[in-house]
PDB file of C-alpha atoms in Angstrom:
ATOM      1  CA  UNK A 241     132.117 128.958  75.570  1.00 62.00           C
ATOM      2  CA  UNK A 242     128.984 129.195  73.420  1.00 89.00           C
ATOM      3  CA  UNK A 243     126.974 132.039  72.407  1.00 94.00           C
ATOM      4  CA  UNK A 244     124.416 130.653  74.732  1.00 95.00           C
ATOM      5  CA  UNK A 245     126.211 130.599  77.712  1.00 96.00           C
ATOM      6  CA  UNK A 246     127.341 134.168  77.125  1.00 97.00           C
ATOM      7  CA  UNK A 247     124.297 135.405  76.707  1.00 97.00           C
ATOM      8  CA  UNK A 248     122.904 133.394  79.858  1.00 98.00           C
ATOM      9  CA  UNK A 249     125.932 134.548  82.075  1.00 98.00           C
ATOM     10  CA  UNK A 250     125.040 138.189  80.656  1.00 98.00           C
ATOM     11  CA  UNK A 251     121.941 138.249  81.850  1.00 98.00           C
ATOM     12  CA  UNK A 252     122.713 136.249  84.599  1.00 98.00           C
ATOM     13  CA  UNK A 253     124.916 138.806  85.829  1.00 98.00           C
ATOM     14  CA  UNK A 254     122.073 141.439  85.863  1.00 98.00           C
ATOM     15  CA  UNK A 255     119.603 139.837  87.347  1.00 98.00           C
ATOM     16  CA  UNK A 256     122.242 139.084  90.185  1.00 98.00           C
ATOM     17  CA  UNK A 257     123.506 142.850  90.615  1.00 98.00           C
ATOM     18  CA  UNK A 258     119.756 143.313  90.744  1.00 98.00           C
ATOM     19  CA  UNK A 259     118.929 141.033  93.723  1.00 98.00           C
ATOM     20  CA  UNK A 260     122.224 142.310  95.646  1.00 98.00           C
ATOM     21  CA  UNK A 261     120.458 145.718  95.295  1.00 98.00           C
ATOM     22  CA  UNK A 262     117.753 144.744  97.328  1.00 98.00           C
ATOM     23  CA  UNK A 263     117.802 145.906 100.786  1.00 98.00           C
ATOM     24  CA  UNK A 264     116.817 143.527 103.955  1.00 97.00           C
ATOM     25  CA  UNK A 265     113.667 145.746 104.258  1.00 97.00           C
ATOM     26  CA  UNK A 266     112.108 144.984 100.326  1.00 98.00           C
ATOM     27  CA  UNK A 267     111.285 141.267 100.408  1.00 98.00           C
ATOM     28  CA  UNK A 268     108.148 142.047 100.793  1.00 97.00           C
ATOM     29  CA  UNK A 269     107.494 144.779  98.327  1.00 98.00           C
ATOM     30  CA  UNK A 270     105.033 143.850  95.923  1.00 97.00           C
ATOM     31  CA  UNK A 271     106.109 143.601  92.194  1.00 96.00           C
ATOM     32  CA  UNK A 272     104.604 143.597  89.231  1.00 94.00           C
ATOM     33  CA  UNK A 273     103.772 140.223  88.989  1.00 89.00           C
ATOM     34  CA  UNK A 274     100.534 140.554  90.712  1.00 84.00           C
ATOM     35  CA  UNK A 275     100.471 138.207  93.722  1.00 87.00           C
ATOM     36  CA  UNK A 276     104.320 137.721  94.359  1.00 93.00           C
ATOM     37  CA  UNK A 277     106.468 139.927  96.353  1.00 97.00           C
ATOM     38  CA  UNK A 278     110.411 140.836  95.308  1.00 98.00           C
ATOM     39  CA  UNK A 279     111.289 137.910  97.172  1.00 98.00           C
ATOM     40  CA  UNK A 280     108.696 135.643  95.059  1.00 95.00           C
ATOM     41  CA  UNK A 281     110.369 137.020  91.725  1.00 96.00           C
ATOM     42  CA  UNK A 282     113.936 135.438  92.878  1.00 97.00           C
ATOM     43  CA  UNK A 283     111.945 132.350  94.319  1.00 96.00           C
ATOM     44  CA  UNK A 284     110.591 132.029  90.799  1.00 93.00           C
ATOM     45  CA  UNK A 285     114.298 132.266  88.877  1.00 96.00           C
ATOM     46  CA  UNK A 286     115.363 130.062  91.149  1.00 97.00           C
ATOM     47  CA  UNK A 287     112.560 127.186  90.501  1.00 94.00           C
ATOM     48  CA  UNK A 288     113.137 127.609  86.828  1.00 93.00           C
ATOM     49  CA  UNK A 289     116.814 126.781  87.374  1.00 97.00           C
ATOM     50  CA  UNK A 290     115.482 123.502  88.961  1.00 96.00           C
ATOM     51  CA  UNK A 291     113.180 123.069  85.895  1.00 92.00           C
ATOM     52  CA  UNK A 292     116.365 123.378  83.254  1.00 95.00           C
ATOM     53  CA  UNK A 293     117.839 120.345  85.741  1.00 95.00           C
ATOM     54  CA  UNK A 294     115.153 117.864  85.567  1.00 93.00           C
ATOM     55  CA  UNK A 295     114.793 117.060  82.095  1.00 92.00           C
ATOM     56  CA  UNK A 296     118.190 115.836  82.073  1.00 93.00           C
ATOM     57  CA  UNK A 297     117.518 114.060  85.865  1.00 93.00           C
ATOM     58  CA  UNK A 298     119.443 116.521  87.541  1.00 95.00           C
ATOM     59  CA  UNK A 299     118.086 118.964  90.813  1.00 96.00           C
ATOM     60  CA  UNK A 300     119.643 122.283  92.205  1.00 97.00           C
ATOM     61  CA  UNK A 301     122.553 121.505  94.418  1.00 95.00           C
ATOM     62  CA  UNK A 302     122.311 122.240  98.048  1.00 95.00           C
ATOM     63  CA  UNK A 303     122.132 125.863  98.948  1.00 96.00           C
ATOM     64  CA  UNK A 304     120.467 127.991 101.260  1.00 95.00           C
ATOM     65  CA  UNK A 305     116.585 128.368 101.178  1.00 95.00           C
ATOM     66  CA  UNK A 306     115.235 131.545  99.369  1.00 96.00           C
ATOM     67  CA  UNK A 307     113.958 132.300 103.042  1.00 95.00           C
ATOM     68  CA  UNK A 308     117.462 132.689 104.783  1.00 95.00           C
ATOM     69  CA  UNK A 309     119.130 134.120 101.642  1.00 97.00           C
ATOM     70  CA  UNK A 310     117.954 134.881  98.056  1.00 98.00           C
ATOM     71  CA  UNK A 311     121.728 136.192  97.200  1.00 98.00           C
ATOM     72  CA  UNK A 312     123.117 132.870  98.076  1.00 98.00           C
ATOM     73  CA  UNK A 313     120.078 130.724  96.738  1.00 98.00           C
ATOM     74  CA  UNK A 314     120.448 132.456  93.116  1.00 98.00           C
ATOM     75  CA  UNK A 315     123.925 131.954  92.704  1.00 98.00           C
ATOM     76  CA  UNK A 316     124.052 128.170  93.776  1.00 98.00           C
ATOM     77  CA  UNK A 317     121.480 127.471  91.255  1.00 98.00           C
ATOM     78  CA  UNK A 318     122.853 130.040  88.390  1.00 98.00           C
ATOM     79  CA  UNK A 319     126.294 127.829  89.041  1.00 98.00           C
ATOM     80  CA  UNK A 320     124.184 124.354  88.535  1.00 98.00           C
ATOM     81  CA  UNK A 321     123.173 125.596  85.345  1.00 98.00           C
ATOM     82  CA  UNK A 322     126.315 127.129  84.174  1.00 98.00           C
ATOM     83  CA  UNK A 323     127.628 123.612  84.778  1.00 97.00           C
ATOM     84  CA  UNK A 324     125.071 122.292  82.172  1.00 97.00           C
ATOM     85  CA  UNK A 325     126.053 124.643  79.714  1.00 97.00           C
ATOM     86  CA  UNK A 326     129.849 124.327  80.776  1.00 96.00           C
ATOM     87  CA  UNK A 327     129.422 120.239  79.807  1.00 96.00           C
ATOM     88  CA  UNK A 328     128.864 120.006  75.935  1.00 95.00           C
ATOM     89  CA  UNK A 329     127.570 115.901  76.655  1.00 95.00           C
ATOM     90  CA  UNK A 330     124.896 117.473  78.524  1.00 95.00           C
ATOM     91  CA  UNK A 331     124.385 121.044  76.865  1.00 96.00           C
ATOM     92  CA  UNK A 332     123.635 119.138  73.686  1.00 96.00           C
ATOM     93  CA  UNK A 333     121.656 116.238  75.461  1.00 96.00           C
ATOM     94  CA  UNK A 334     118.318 116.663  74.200  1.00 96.00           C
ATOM     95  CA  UNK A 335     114.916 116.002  76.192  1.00 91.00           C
ATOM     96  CA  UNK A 336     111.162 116.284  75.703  1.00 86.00           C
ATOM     97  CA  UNK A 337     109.966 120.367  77.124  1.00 81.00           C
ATOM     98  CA  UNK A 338     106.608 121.491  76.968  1.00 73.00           C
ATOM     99  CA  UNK A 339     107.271 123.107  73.658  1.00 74.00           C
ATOM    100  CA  UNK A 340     108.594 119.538  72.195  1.00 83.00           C
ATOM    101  CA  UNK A 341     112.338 117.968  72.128  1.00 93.00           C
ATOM    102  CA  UNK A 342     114.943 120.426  72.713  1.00 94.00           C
ATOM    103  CA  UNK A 343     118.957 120.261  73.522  1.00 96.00           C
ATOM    104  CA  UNK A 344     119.254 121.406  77.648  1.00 96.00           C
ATOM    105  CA  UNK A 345     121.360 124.385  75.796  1.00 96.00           C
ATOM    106  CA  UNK A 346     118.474 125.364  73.569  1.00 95.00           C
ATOM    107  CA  UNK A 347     115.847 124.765  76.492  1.00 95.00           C
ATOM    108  CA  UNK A 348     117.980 127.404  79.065  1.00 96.00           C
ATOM    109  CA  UNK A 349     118.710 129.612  76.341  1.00 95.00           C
ATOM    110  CA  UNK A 350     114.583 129.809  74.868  1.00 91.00           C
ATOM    111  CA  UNK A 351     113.178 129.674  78.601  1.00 91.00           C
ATOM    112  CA  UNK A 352     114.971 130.267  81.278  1.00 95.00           C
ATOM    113  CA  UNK A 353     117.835 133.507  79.904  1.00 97.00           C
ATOM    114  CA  UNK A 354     114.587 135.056  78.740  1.00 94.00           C
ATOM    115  CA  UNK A 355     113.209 135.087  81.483  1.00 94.00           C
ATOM    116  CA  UNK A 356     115.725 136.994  83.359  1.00 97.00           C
ATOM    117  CA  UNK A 357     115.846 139.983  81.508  1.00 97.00           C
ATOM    118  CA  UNK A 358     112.155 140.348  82.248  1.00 95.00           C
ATOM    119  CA  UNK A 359     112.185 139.034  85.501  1.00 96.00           C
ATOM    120  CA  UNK A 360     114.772 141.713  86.488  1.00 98.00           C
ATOM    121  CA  UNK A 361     112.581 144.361  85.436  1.00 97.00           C
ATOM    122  CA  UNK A 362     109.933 143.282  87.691  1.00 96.00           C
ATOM    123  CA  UNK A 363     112.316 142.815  90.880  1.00 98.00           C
ATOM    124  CA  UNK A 364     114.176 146.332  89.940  1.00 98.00           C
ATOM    125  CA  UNK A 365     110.722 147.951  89.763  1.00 98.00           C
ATOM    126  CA  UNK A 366     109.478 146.726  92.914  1.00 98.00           C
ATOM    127  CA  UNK A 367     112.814 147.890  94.683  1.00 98.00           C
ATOM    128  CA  UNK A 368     113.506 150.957  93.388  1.00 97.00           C
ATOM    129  CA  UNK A 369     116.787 150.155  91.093  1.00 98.00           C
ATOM    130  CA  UNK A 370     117.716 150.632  87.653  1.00 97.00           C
ATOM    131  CA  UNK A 371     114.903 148.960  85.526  1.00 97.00           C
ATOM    132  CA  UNK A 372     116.178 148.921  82.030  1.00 97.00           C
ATOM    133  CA  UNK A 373     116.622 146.313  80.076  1.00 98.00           C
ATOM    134  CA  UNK A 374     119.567 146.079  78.008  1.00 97.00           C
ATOM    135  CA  UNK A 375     118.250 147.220  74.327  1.00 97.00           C
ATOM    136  CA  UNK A 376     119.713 144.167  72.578  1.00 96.00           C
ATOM    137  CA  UNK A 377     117.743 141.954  74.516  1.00 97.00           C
ATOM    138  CA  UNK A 378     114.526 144.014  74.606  1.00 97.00           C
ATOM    139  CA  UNK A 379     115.293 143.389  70.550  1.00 95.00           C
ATOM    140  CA  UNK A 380     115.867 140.047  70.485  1.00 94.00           C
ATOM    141  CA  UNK A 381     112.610 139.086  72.998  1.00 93.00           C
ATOM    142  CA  UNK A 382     110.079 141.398  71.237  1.00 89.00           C
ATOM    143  CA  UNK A 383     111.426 139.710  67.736  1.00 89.00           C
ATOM    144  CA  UNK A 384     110.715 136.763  69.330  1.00 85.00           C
ATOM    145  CA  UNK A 385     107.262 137.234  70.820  1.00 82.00           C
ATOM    146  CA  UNK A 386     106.162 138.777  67.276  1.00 81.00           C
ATOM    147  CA  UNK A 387     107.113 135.704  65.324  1.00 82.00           C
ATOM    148  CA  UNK A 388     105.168 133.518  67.647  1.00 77.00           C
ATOM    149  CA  UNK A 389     102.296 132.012  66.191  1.00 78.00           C
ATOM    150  CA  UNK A 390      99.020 132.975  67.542  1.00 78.00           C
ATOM    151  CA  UNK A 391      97.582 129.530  68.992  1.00 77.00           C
ATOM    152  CA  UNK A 392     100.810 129.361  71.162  1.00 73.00           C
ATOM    153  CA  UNK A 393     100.706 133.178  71.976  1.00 73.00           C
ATOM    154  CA  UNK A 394      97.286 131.851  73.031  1.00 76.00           C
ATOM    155  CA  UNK A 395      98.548 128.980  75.279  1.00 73.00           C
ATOM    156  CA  UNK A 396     100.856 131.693  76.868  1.00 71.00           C
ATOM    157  CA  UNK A 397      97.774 133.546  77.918  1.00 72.00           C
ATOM    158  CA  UNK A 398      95.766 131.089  78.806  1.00 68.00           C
ATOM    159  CA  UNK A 399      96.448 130.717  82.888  1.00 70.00           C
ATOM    160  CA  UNK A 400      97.427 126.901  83.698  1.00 62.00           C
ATOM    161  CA  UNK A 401      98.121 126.030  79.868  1.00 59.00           C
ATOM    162  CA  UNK A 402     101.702 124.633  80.827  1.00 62.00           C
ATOM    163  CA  UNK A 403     100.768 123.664  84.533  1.00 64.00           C
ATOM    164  CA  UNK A 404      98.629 124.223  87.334  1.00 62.00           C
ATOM    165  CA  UNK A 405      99.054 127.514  88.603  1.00 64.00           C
ATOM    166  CA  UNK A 406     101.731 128.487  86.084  1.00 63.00           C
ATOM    167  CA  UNK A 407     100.700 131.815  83.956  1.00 66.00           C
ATOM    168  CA  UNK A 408     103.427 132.979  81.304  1.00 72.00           C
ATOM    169  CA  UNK A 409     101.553 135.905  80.086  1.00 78.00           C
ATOM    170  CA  UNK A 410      99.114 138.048  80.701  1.00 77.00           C
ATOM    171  CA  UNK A 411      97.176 140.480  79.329  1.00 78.00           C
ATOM    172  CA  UNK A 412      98.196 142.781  76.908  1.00 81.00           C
ATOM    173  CA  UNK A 413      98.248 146.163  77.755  1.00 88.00           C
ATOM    174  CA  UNK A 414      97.865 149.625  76.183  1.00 93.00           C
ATOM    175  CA  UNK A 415     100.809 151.588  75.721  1.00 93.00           C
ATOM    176  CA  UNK A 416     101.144 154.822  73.041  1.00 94.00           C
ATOM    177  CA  UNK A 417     102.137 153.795  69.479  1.00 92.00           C
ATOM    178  CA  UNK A 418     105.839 156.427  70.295  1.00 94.00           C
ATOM    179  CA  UNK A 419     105.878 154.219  73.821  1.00 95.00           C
ATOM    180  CA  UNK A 420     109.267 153.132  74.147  1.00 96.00           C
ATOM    181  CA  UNK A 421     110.489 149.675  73.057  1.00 95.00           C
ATOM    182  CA  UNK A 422     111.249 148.321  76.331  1.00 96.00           C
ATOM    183  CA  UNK A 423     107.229 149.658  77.219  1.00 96.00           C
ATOM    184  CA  UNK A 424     105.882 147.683  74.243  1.00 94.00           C
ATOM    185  CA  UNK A 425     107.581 144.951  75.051  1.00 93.00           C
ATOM    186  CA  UNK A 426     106.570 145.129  78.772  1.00 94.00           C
ATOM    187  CA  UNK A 427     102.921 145.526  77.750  1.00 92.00           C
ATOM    188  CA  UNK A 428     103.205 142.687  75.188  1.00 88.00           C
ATOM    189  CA  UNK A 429     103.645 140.120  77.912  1.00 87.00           C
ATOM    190  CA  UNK A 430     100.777 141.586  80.006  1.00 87.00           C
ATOM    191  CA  UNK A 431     103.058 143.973  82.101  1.00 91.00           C
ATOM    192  CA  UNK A 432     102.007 147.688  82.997  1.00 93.00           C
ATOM    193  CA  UNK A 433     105.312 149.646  82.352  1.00 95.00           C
ATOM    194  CA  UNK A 434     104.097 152.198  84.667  1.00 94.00           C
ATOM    195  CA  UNK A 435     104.058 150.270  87.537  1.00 94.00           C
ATOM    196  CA  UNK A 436     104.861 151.076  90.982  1.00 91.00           C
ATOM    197  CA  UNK A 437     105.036 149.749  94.511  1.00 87.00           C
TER     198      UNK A 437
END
């Protein structure tokens, strides 16, 4: 197994202890993303599963909807991409992404397993769990945002850049110079880390 796939079935892990957390009676919590509820977070992890599928003219397999059962929807799709990564012929198949030709391994691993850390936060926040983030990936993401260059950290900003409707960041917002580096990170992408429902 690849480094990548580790670190995707890591996260992957958390983010799915997270949305077993979630009582019947939170779906509809807000979260921090402003305009989507807990459920909406999952719906979104779920969709960018799909998204890791199509490039290599694949779709989620059938599960139930996000509507009858977010535990069950996350997991069918987690397992259709841990099949991807599972398959080196089509981990290291490479296909055109919005951010240029990448393998399917490189495209889940840059997108979609850095999402979840993030992602998590938001769905633990609006329910009440455990938000942190594990430190090595707070690390590894805020390494990551710094070295981006600005035009593209300006695309990430810019609402509809990649797609109608789709926002990546927003935002930045102020946090104290000894804030935490989970907070800077947070505010970096246009999240309040003080936050609540």
């Amino acid at each position: 197994m690849s480094e990548t796939a580790d670190r995707y079935r890591r996260r992957a892990d958390a983010f799915e202890r997270t949305v077993v957390g979630v009582r019947p009676d939170q779906w509809a919590n807000p979260s921090p993303c402003e305009k989507w509820t807990a459920r909406d977070v999952v719906r979104h992890i779920v969709e960018m599963h799909a998204a890791m599928l199509h490039p290599l003219g694949r779709s989620l397999g059938p599960a139930p909807s996000m509507d009858e059962d977010p535990v069950a929807a996350f997991r069918a799709a987690r397992a259709d991409v841990e099949a991807i990564l599972d398959d080196p012929a089509l981990a290291n198949r490479t296909s055109d992404t919005p951010t240029g030709p990448v393998t399917a391994e490189q495209h889940i691993d840059q997108v979609l397993s850095e999402d979840l850390p993030l992602h998590g936060w938001d769905l633990a926040r609006a329910t009440g769990q455990d938000d942190t983030i594990d430190p090595e990936d707070v690390e590894r993401a805020w390494a990551g945002m710094r070295a981006l260059p600005a035009e593209l950290m300006e695309k990430f900003r810019t609402p509809g850049a990649f797609g109608p409707d789709v926002e990546v960041f927003g935002s930045e917002v102020k946090v104290a110079q000894d804030a935490s580096s989970q907070d800077k990170l947070l505010a970096f992408i246009g999240r309040d880390p003080h936050w609540r429902p």
